[in-house]
mmCIF file of C-alpha atoms in Angstrom:
data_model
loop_
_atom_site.group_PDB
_atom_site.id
_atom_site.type_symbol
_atom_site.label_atom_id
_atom_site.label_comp_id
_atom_site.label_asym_id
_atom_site.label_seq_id
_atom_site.Cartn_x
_atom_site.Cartn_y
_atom_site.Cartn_z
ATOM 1 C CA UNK A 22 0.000 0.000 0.000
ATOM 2 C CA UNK A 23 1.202 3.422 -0.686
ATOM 3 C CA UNK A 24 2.500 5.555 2.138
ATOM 4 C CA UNK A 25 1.285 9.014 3.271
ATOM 5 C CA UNK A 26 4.098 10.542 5.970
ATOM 6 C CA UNK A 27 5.219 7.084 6.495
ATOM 7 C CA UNK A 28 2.023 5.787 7.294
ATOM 8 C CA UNK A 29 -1.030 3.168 5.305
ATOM 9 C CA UNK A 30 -4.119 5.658 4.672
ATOM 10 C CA UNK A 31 -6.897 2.918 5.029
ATOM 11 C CA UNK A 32 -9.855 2.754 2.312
ATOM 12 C CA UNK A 33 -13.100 3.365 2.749
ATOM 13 C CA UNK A 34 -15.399 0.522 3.424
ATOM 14 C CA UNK A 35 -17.980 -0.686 1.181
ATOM 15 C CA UNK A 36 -21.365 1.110 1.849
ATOM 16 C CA UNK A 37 -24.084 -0.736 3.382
ATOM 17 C CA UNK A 38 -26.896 -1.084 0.909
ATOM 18 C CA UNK A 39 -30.261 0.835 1.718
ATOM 19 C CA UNK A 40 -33.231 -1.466 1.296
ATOM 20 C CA UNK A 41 -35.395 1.780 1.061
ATOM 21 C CA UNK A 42 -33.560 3.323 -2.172
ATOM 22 C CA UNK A 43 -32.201 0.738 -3.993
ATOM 23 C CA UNK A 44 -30.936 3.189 -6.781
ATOM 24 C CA UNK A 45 -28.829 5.375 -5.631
ATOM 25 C CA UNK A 46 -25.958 7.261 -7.813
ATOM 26 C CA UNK A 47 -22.742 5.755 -6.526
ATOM 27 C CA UNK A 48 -19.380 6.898 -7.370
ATOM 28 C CA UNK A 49 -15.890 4.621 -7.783
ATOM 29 C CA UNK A 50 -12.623 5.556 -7.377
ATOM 30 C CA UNK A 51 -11.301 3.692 -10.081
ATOM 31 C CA UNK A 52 -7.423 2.336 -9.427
ATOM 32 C CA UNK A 53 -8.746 1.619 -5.581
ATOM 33 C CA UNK A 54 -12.276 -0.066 -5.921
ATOM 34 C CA UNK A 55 -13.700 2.412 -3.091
ATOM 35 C CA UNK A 56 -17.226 3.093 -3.484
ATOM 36 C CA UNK A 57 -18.615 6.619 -2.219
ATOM 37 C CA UNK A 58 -22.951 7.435 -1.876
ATOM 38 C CA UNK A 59 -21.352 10.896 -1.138
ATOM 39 C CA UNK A 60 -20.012 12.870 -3.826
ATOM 40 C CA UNK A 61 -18.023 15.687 -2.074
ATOM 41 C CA UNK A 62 -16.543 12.974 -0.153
ATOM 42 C CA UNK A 63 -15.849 11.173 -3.602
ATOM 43 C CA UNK A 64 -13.967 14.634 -4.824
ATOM 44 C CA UNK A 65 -12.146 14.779 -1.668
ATOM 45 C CA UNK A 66 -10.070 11.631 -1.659
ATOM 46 C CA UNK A 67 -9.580 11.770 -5.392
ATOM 47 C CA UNK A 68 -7.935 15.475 -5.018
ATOM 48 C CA UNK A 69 -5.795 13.387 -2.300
ATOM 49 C CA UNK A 70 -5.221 10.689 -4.900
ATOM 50 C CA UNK A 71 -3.657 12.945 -7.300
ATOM 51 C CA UNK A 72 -1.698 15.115 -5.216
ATOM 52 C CA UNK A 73 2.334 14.282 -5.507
ATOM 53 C CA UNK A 74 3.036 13.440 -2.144
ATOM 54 C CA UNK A 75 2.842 9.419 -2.048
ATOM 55 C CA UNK A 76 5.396 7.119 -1.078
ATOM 56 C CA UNK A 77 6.070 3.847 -2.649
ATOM 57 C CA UNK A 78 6.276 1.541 0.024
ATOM 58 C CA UNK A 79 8.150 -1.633 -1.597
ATOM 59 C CA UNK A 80 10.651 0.678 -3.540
ATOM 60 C CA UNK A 81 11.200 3.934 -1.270
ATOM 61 C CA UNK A 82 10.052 6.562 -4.226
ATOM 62 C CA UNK A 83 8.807 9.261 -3.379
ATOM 63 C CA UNK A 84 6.512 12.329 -4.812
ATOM 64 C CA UNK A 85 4.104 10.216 -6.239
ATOM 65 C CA UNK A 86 0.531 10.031 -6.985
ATOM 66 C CA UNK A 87 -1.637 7.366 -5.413
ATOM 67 C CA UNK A 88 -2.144 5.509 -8.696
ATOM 68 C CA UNK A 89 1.395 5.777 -9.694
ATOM 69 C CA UNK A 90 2.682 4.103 -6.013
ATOM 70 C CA UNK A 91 0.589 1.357 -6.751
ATOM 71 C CA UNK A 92 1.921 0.694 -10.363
ATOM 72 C CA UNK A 93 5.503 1.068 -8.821
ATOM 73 C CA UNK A 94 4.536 -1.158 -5.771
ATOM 74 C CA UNK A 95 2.965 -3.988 -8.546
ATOM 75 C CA UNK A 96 6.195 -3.929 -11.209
ATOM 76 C CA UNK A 97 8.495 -4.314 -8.053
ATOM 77 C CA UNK A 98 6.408 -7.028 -6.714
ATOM 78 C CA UNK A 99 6.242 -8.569 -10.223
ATOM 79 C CA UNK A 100 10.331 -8.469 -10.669
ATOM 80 C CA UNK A 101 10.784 -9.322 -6.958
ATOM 81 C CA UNK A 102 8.863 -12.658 -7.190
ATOM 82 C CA UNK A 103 10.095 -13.228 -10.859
ATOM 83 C CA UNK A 104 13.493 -12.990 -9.362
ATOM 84 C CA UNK A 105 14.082 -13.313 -5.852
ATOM 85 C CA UNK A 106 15.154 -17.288 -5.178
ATOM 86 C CA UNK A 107 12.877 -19.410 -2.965
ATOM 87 C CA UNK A 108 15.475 -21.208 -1.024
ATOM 88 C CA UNK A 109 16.994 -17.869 0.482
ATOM 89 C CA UNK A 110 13.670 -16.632 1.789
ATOM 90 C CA UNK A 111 13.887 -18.324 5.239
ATOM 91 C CA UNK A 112 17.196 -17.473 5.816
ATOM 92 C CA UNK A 113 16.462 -13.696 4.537
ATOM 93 C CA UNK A 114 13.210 -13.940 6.691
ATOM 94 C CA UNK A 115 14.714 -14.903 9.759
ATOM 95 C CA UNK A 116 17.731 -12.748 9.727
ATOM 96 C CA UNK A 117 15.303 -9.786 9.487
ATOM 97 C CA UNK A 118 12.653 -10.654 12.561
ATOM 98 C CA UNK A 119 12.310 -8.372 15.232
ATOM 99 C CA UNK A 120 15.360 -6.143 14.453
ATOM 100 C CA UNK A 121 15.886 -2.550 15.062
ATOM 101 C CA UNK A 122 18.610 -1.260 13.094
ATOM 102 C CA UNK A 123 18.600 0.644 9.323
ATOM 103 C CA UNK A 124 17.101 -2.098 6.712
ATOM 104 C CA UNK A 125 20.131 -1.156 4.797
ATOM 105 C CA UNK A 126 22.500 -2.484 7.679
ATOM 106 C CA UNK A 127 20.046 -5.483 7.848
ATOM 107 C CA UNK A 128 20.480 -6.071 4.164
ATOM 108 C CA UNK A 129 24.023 -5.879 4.406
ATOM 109 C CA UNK A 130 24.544 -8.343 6.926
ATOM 110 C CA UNK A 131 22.946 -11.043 4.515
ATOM 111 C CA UNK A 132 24.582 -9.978 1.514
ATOM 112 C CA UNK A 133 27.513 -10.633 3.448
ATOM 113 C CA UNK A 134 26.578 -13.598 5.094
ATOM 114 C CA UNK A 135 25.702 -15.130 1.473
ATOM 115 C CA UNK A 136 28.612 -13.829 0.108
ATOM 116 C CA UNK A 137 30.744 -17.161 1.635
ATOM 117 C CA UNK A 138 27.853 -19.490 2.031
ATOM 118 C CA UNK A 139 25.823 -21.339 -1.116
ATOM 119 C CA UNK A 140 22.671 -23.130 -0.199
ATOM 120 C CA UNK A 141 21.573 -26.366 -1.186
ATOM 121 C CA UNK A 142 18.526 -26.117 -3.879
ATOM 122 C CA UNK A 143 20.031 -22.610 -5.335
ATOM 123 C CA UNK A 144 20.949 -22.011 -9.068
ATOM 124 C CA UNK A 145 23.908 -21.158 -9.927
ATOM 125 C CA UNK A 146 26.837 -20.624 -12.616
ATOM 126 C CA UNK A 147 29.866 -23.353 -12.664
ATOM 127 C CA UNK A 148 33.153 -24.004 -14.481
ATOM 128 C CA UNK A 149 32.755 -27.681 -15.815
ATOM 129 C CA UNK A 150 36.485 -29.043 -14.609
ATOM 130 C CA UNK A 151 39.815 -28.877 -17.009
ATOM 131 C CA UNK A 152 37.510 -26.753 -19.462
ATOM 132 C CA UNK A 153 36.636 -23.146 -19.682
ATOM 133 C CA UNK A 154 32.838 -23.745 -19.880
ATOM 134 C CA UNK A 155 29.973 -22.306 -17.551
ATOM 135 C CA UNK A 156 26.328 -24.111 -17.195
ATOM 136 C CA UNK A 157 23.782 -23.360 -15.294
ATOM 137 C CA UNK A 158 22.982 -26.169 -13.117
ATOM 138 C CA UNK A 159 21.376 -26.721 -9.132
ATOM 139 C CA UNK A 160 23.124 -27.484 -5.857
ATOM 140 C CA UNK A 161 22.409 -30.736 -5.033
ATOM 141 C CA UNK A 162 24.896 -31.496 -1.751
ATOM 142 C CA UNK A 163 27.754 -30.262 -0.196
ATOM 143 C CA UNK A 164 30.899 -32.315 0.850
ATOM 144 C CA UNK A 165 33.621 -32.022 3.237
ATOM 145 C CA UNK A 166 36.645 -33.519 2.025
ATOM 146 C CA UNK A 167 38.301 -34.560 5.395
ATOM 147 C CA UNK A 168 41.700 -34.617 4.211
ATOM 148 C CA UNK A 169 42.014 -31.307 2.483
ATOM 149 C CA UNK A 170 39.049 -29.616 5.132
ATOM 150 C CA UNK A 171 37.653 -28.357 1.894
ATOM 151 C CA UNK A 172 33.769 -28.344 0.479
ATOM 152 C CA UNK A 173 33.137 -30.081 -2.676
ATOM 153 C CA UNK A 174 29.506 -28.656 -3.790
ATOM 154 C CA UNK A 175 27.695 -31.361 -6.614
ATOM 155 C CA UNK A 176 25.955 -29.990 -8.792
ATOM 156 C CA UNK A 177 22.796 -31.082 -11.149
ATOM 157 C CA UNK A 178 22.816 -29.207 -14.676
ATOM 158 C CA UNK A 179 19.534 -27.268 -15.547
ATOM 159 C CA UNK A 180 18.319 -26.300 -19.040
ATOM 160 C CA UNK A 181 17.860 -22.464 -19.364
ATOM 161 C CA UNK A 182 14.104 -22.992 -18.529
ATOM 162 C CA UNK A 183 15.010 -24.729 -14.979
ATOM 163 C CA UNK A 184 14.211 -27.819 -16.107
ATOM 164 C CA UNK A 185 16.888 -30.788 -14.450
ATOM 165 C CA UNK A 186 18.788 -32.571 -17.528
ATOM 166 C CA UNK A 187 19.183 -36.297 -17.365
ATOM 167 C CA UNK A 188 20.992 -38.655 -18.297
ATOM 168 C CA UNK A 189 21.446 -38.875 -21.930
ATOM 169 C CA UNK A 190 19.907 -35.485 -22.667
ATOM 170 C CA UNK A 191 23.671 -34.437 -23.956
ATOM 171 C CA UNK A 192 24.907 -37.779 -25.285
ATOM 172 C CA UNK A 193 28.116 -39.239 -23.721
ATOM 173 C CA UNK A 194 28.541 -36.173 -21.369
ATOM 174 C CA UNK A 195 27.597 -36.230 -17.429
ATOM 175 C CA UNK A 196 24.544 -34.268 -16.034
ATOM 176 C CA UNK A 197 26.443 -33.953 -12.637
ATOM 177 C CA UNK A 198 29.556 -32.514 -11.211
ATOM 178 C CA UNK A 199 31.330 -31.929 -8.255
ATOM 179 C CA UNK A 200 33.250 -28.844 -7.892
ATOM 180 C CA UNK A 201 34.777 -26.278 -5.533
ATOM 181 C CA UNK A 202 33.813 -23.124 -4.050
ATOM 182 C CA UNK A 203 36.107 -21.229 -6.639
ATOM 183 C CA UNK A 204 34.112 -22.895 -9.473
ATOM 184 C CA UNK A 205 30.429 -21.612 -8.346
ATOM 185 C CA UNK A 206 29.247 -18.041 -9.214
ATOM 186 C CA UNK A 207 25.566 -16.273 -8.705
ATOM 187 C CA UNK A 208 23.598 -14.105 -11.200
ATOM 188 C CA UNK A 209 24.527 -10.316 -10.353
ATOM 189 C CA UNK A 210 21.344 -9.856 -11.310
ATOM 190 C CA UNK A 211 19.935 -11.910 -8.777
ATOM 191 C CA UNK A 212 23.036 -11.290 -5.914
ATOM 192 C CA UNK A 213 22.402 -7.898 -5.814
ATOM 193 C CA UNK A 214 21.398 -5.730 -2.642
ATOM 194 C CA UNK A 215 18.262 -3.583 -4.051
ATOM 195 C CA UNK A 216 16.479 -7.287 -4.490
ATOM 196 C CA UNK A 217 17.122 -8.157 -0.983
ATOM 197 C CA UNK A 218 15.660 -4.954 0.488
ATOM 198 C CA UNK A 219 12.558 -5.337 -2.448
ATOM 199 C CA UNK A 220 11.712 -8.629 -1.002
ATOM 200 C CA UNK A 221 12.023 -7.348 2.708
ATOM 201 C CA UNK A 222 10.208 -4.414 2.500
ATOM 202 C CA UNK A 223 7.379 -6.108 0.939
ATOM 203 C CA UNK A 224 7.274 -9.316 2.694
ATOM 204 C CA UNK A 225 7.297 -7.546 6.129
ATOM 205 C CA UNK A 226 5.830 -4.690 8.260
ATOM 206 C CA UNK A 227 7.323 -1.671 10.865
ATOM 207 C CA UNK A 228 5.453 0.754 13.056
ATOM 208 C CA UNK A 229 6.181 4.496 12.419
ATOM 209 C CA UNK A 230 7.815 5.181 16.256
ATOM 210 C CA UNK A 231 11.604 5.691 16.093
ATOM 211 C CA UNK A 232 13.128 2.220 16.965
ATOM 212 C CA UNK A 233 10.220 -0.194 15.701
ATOM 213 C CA UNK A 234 11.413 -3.675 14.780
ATOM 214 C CA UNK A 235 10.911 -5.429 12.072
ATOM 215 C CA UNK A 236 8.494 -7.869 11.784
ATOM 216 C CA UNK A 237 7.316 -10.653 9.222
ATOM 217 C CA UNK A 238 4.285 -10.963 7.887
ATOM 218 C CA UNK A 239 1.881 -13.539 9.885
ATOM 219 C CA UNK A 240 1.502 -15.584 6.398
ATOM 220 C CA UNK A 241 4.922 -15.968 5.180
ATOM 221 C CA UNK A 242 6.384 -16.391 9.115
ATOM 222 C CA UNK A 243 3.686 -19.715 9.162
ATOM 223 C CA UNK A 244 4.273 -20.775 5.524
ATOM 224 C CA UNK A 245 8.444 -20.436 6.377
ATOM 225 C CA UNK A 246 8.308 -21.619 9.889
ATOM 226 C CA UNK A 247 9.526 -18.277 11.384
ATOM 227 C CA UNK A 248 8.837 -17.848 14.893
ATOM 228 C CA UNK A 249 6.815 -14.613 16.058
ATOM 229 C CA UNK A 250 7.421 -14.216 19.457
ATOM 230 C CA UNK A 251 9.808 -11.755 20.149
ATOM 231 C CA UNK A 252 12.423 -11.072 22.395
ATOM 232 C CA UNK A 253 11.876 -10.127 26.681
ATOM 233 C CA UNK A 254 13.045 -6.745 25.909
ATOM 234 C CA UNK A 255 11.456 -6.032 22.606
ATOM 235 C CA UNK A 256 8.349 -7.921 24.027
ATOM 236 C CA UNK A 257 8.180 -5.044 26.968
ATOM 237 C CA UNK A 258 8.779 -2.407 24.909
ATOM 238 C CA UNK A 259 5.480 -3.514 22.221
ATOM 239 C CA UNK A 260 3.242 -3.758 24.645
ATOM 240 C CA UNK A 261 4.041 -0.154 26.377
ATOM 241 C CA UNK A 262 3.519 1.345 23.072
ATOM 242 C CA UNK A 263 0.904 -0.775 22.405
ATOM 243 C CA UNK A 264 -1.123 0.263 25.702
ATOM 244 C CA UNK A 265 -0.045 4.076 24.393
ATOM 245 C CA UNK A 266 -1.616 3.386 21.303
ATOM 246 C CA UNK A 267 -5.311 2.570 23.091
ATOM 247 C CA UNK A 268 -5.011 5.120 25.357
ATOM 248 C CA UNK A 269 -5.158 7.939 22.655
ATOM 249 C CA UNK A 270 -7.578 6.138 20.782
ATOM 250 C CA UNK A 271 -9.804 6.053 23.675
ATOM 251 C CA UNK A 272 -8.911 9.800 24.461
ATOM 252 C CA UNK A 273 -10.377 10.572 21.093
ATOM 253 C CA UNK A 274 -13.439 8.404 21.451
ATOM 254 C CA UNK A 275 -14.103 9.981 24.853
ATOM 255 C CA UNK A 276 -13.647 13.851 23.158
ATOM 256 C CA UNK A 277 -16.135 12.927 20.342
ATOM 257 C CA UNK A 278 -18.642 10.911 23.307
ATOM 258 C CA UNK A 279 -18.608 14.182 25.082
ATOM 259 C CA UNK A 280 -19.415 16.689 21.731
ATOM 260 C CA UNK A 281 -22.797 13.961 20.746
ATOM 261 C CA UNK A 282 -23.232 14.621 24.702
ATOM 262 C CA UNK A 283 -23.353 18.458 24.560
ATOM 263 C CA UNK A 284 -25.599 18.492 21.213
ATOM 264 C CA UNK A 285 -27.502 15.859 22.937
ATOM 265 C CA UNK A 286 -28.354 17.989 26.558
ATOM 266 C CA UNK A 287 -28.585 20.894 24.808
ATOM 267 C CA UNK A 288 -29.719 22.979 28.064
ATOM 268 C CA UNK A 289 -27.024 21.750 29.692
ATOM 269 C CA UNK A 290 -24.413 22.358 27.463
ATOM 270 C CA UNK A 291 -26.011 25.919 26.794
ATOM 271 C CA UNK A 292 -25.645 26.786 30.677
ATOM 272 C CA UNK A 293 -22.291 25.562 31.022
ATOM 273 C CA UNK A 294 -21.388 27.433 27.862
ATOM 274 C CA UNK A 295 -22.901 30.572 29.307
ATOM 275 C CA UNK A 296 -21.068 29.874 32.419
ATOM 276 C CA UNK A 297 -18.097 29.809 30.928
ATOM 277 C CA UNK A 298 -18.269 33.022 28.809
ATOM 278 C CA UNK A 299 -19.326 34.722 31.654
ATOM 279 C CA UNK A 300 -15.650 33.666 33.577
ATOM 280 C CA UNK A 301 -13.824 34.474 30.148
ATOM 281 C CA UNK A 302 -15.663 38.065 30.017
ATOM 282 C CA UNK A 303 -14.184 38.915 33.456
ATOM 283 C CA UNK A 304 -10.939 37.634 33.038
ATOM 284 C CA UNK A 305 -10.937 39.927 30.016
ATOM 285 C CA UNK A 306 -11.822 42.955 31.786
ATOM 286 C CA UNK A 307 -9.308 42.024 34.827
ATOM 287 C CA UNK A 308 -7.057 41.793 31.865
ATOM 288 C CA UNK A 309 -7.652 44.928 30.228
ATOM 289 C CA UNK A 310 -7.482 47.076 33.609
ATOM 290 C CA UNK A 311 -4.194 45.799 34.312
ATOM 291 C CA UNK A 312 -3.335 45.922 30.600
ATOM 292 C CA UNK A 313 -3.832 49.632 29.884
ATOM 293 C CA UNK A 314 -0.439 50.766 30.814
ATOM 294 C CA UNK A 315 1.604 47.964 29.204
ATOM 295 C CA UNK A 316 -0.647 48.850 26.057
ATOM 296 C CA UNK A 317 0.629 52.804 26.228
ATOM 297 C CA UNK A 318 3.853 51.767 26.264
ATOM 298 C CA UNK A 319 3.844 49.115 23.066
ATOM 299 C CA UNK A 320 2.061 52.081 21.189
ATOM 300 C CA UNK A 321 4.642 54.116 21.944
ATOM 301 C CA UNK A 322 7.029 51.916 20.899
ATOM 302 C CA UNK A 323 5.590 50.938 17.861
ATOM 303 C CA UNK A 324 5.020 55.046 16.607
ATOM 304 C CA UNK A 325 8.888 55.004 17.601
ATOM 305 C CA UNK A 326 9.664 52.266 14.784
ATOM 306 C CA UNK A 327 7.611 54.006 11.998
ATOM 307 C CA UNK A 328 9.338 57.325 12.822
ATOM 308 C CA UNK A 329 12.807 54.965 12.211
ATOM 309 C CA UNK A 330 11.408 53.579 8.948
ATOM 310 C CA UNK A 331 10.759 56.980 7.570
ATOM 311 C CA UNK A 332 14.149 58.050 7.990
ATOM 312 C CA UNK A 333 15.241 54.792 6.936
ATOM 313 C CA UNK A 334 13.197 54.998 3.789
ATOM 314 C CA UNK A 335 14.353 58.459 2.728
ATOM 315 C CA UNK A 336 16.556 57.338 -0.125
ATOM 316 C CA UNK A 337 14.112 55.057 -1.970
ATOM 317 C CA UNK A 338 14.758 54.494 -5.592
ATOM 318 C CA UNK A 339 12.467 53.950 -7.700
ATOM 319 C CA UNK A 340 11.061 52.352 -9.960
ATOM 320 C CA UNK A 341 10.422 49.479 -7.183
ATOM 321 C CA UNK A 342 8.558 46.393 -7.056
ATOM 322 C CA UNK A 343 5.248 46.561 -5.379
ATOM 323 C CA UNK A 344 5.976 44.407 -2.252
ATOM 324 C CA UNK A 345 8.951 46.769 -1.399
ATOM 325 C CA UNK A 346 6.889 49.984 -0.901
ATOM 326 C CA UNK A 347 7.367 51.395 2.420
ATOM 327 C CA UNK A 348 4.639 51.064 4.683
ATOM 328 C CA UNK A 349 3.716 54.642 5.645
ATOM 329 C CA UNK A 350 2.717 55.637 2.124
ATOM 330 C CA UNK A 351 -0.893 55.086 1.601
ATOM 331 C CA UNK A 352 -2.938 55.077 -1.768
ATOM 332 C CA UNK A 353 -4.705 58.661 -1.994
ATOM 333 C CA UNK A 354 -8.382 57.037 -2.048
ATOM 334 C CA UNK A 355 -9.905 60.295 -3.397
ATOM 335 C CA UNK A 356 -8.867 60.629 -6.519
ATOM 336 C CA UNK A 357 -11.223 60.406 -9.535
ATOM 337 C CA UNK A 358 -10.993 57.073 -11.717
ATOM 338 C CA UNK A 359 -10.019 58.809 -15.493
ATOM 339 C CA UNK A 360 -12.571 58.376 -18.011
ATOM 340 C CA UNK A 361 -11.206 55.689 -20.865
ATOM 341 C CA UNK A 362 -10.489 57.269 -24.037
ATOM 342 C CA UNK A 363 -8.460 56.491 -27.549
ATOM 343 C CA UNK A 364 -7.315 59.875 -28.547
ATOM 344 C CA UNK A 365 -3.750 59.077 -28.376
ATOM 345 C CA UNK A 366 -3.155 63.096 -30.351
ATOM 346 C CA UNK A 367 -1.017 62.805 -33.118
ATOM 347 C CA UNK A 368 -0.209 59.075 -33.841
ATOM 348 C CA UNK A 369 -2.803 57.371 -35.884
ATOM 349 C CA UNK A 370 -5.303 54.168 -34.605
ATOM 350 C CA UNK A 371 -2.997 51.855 -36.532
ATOM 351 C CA UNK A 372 0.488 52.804 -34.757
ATOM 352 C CA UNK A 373 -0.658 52.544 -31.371
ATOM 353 C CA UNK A 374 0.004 49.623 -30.614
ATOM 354 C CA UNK A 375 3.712 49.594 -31.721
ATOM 355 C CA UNK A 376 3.956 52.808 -30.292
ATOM 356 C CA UNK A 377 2.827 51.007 -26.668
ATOM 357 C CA UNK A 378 5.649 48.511 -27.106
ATOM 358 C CA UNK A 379 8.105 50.984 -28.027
ATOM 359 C CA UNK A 380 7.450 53.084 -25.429
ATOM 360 C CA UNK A 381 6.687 50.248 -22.822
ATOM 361 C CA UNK A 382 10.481 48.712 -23.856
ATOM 362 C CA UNK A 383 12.173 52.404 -23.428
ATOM 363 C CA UNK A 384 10.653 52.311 -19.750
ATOM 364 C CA UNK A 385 12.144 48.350 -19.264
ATOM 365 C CA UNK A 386 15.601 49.130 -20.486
ATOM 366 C CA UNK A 387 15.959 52.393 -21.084
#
């Protein structure tokens, strides 16, 4: 979902339909599916819609409209799940639960963590042995030679549609081979940094307060076996801004509770509103006794200033622009409005008009 300030603006819920009028003009917004009975309410989101000041929320952009997050939110998810491999998902998944730092630092860590490390079940690039040639193939096991305390990874060549060769597909030559770590290389395209923090900023969730962790989605942290409970500390700290979080909602439901009250006991409210006007009036009046000789003084101050500005303003030159005028000179409201008139004396009807532009260019640069 796009982001507005860092946070989800939630859609309007589908109206309930009114068994009395069954047709009623309805209007759709039509990238979001919301349905509005209201039209000024209709005209107010989409002016929201269209402003520039969205957030994509998978890729980071920002200074969008609504409708063109979303289209940036579906290519990313489209190249993301396209691209992103399956068997580093619960490793990615679980290095990112419940922690605090930068998602760049977080990213970084398992860049470099799969920088040394292949898993088994991932595709990769490898130098055939004594030749110069690189297939594509799949991990199949990994090794350790006991003598030499190396890994030896075997590996299962793939056709360039995924699909695992057998034996015979290429004549005479194996389908398997066991290599070394030197041998093996990853798709840059794949290996690369922005795809990690794609897949993690759409496959999990932060609150907006400063130090939120990060958490998986529910879904994917039961499909990967990822376990939600966090730690004691981070546990203690959820739940105090958790009980923060109710406690201004509430605060908010008991504000509006007490406005339906007043229009409600209208009386009531009436004499407690004339109550209180009457305490404002005198504190007004206390005010203003006490206030009278503080008031002389900041008038004469302020008759002090102008009298600097004048002197100050002395040396205008003009012309000016219209904004710089100083402020003690004050249109002269009784003069007459001249009548119109196109007697321009001796210059004919037809040269008036480059006379205008000569004369209005001698005034610019002259």
């Amino acid at each position: 979902m796009p982001l507005l300030r860092r946070k989800i603006v939630p859609l309007e819920p589908i109206p309930v339909q009114d068994s009395d009028n069954k047709i009623k003009d309805v209007w759709q917004v039509r990238f979001t599916g919301e349905i509005f009975t209201d039209y000024i309410k209709y005209a107010e989101k989409i002016m929201l819609y269209k402003k520039p000041i969205w957030t994509c929320e998978l890729t980071g952009k920002m200074n969008l409209t609504y409708e063109e997050a979303l289209e940036s939110e579906r290519n990313c998810r489209e190249k993301t799940k396209n691209s992103y491999p399956e068997v580093w998902i619960p490793l990615t998944l679980e290095m990112a639960q419940y922690k605090q730092g930068k998602l760049n630092d977080i990213v970084e860590k398992i860049y470099e963590y799969l920088k040394d490390k292949y898993i088994i079940g991932e595709v990769l690039y490898f130098t055939i042995p004594n030749t110069q040639q690189q297939k594509l193939g799949k991990l199949v096991s990994i090794n350790e030679d006991e003598e030499n305390e190396e890994k030896r990874y075997r590996i299962h060549m793939i056709s360039k549609y995924g699909k695992e060769l057998k034996e015979g597909d290429l004549g005479s030559k194996p389908v398997e081979y066991e290599v070394d770590f030197d041998s093996l290389r990853r798709d840059r395209c794949i290996y690369s940094k922005q795809l990690m923090r794609n897949f993690l900023r759409e496959s999990t969730t932060r609150d907006s307060w400063i130090g939120a962790p990060i958490v998986v989605k529910h879904s994917l942290a039961k499909q990967y076996n990822i376990s939600e409970e966090p730690p004691s500390e981070l546990k203690n700290l959820i739940e105090e801004k958790s009980k923060k979080r109710k406690r201004n909602s509430e605060v908010v439901e008991v504000s509006d509770e007490e406005e339906s009250g007043e229009e409600e006991n209208g009386e009531e409210g009436d004499k407690k509103s004339k109550k209180k006007s009457k305490k404002k009036q005198k504190k007004n009046e206390e005010d203003g006794e006490s206030g009278s000789n503080s008031k002389s003084k900041k008038e004469k101050k302020e008759e002090e200033e102008e009298e600097e500005e004048v002197k100050e303003d002395i040396n205008i030159k003009y012309p000016i622009e219209d904004l710089e005028l100083p402020k003690y000179i004050k249109e002269d409201k009784d003069l007459e409005i001249p009548k119109p008139s196109s007697d321009f004396g001796s210059i004919s009807q037809k040269q008036v008009s480059s006379a205008l532009m000569v004369w209005d260019f001698l005034c610019v640069y002259g």
